[in-house]
Short mmCIF file of C-alpha atoms in Angstrom, two decimals:
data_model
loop_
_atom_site.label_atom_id
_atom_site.label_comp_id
_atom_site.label_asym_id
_atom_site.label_seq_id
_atom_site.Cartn_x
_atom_site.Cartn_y
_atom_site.Cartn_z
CA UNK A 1 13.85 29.93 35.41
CA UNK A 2 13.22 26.96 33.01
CA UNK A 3 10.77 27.15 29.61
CA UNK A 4 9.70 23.89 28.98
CA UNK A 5 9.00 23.75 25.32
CA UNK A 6 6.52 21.08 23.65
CA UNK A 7 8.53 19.13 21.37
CA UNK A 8 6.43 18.18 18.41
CA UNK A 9 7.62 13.55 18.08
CA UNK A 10 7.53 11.29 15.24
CA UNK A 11 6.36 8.39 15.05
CA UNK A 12 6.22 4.96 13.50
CA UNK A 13 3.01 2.63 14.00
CA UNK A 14 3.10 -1.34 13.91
CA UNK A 15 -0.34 -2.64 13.66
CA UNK A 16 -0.32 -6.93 14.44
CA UNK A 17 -3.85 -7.42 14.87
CA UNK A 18 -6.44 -8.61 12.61
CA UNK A 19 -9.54 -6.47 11.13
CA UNK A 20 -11.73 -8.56 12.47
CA UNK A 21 -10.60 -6.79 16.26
CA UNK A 22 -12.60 -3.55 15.15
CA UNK A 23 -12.08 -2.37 18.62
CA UNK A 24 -8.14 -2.20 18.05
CA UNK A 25 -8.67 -0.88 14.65
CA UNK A 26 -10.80 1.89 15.84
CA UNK A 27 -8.32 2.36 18.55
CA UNK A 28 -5.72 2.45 16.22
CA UNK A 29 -7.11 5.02 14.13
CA UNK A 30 -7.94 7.76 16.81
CA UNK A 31 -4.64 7.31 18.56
CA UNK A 32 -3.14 8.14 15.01
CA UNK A 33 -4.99 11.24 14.29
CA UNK A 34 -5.35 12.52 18.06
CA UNK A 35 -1.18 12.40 17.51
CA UNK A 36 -1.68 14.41 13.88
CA UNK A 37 -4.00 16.51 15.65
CA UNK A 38 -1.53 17.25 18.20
CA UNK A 39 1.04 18.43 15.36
CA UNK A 40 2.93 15.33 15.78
CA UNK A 41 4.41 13.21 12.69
CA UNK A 42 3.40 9.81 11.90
CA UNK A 43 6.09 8.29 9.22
CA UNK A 44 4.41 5.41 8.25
CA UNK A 45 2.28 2.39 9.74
CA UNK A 46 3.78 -1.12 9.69
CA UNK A 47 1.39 -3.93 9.20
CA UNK A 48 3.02 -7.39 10.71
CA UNK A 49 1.72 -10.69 11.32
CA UNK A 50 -2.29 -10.87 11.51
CA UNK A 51 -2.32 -6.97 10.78
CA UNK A 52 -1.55 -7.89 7.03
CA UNK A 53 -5.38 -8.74 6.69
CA UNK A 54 -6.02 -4.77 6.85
CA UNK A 55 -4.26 -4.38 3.24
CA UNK A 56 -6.81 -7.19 1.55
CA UNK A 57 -9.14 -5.85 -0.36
CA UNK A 58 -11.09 -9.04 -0.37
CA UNK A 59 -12.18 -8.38 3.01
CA UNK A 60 -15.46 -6.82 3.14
CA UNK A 61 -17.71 -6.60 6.07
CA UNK A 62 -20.98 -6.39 6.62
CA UNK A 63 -22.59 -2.90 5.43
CA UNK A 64 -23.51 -1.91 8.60
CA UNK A 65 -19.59 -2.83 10.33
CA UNK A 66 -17.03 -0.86 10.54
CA UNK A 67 -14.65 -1.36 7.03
CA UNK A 68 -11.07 -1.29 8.43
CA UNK A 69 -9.76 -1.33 4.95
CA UNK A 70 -11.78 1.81 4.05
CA UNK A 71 -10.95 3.76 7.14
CA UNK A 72 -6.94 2.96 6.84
CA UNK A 73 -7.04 4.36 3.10
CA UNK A 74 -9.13 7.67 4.39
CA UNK A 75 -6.09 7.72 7.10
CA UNK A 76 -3.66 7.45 4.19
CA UNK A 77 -5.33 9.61 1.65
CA UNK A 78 -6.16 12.50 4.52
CA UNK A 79 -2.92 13.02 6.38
CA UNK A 80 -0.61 11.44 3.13
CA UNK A 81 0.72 8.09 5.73
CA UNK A 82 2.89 5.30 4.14
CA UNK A 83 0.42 2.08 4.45
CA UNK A 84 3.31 -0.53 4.87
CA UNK A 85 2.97 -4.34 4.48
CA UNK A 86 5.48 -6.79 5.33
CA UNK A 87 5.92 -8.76 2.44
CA UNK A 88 6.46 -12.26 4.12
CA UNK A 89 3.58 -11.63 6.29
CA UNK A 90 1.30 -10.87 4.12
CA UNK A 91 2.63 -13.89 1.09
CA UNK A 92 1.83 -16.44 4.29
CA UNK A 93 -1.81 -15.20 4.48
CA UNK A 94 -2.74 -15.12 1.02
CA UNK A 95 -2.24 -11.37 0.41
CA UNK A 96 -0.39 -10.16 -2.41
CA UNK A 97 0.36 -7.19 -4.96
CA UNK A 98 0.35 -7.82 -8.43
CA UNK A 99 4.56 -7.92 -8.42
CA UNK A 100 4.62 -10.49 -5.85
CA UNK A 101 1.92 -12.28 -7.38
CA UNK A 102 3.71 -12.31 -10.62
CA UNK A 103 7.09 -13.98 -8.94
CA UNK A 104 5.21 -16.37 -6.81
CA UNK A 105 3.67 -17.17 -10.03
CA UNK A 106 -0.45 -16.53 -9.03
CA UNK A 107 -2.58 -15.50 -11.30
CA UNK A 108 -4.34 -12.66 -9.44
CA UNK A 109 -3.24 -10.07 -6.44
CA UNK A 110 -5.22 -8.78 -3.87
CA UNK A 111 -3.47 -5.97 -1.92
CA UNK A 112 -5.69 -2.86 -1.15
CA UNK A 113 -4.70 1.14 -2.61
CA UNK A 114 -3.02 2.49 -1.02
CA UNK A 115 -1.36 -0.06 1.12
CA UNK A 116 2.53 -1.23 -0.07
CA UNK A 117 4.42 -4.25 0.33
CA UNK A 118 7.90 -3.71 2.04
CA UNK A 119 10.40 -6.15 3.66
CA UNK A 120 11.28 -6.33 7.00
CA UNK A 121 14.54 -4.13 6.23
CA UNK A 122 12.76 -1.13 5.10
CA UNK A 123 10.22 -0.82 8.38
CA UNK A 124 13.83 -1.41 10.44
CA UNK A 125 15.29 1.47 8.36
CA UNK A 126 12.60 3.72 8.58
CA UNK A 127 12.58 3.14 12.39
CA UNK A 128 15.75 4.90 12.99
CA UNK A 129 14.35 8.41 11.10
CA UNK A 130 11.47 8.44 14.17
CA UNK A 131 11.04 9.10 17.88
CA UNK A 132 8.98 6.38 19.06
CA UNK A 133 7.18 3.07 18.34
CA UNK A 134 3.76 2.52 18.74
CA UNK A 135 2.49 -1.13 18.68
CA UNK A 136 -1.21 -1.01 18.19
#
């Protein structure tokens, strides 16, 4: 006789496109917590290439559209998720935090709470403490 046991994953989430695709953001977002809800782990999500957009807190839609920024802080703030932000990817599109700002010499930052900017090395190192990659 076998027992199959559930085995509760972890996972990492790599978000690449913009805001503006609400229906991949929304996407996004229920995948995540149907996985929470599910008891699995989400380590952090990874925001690369167009993604970066999500951490600007410049971008403001519409009142009656959905606010991506708004619903990846509740995320963060709900279920305590690392908002990550690769650095380069988000200096190339205009989005920085007021340290990166401050090297590069601007004179004002525009990265969202609670989103942080990370390098490429940290998302790869935090890759090998989870079970799967999700590319959203």
């Amino acid at each position: 006789m076998f027992l199959f046991v559930k085995m509760k994953k972890s996972y990492a989430c790599l978000i690449i496109s913009s805001p503006s695709d609400t229906l991949a953001t929304q996407d996004a977002i229920v995948l995540i917590k149907q996985l929470l809800e599910n008891g699995n782990l989400i380590d952090h999500v990874f925001f690369y290439c167009e993604g970066v957009h999500h951490a600007n807190h410049l971008n403001k839609p519409l009142g009656d559209e959905f606010n991506a920024n708004q619903a990846w802080a509740a995320l963060a703030n709900e279920y305590n998720i690392p908002m990550l932000v690769c650095v380069t990817s988000a200096l190339r599109r205009g989005v920085v935090d007021s340290e990166t700002a401050t090297q590069e010499g601007l004179s004002q930052h525009n990265l969202a709470v609670p989103f942080q900017q990370v390098g490429l090395g940290e998302f790869f190192t935090r890759l090998h403490s989870v079970d799967n990659l999700v590319q959203l």
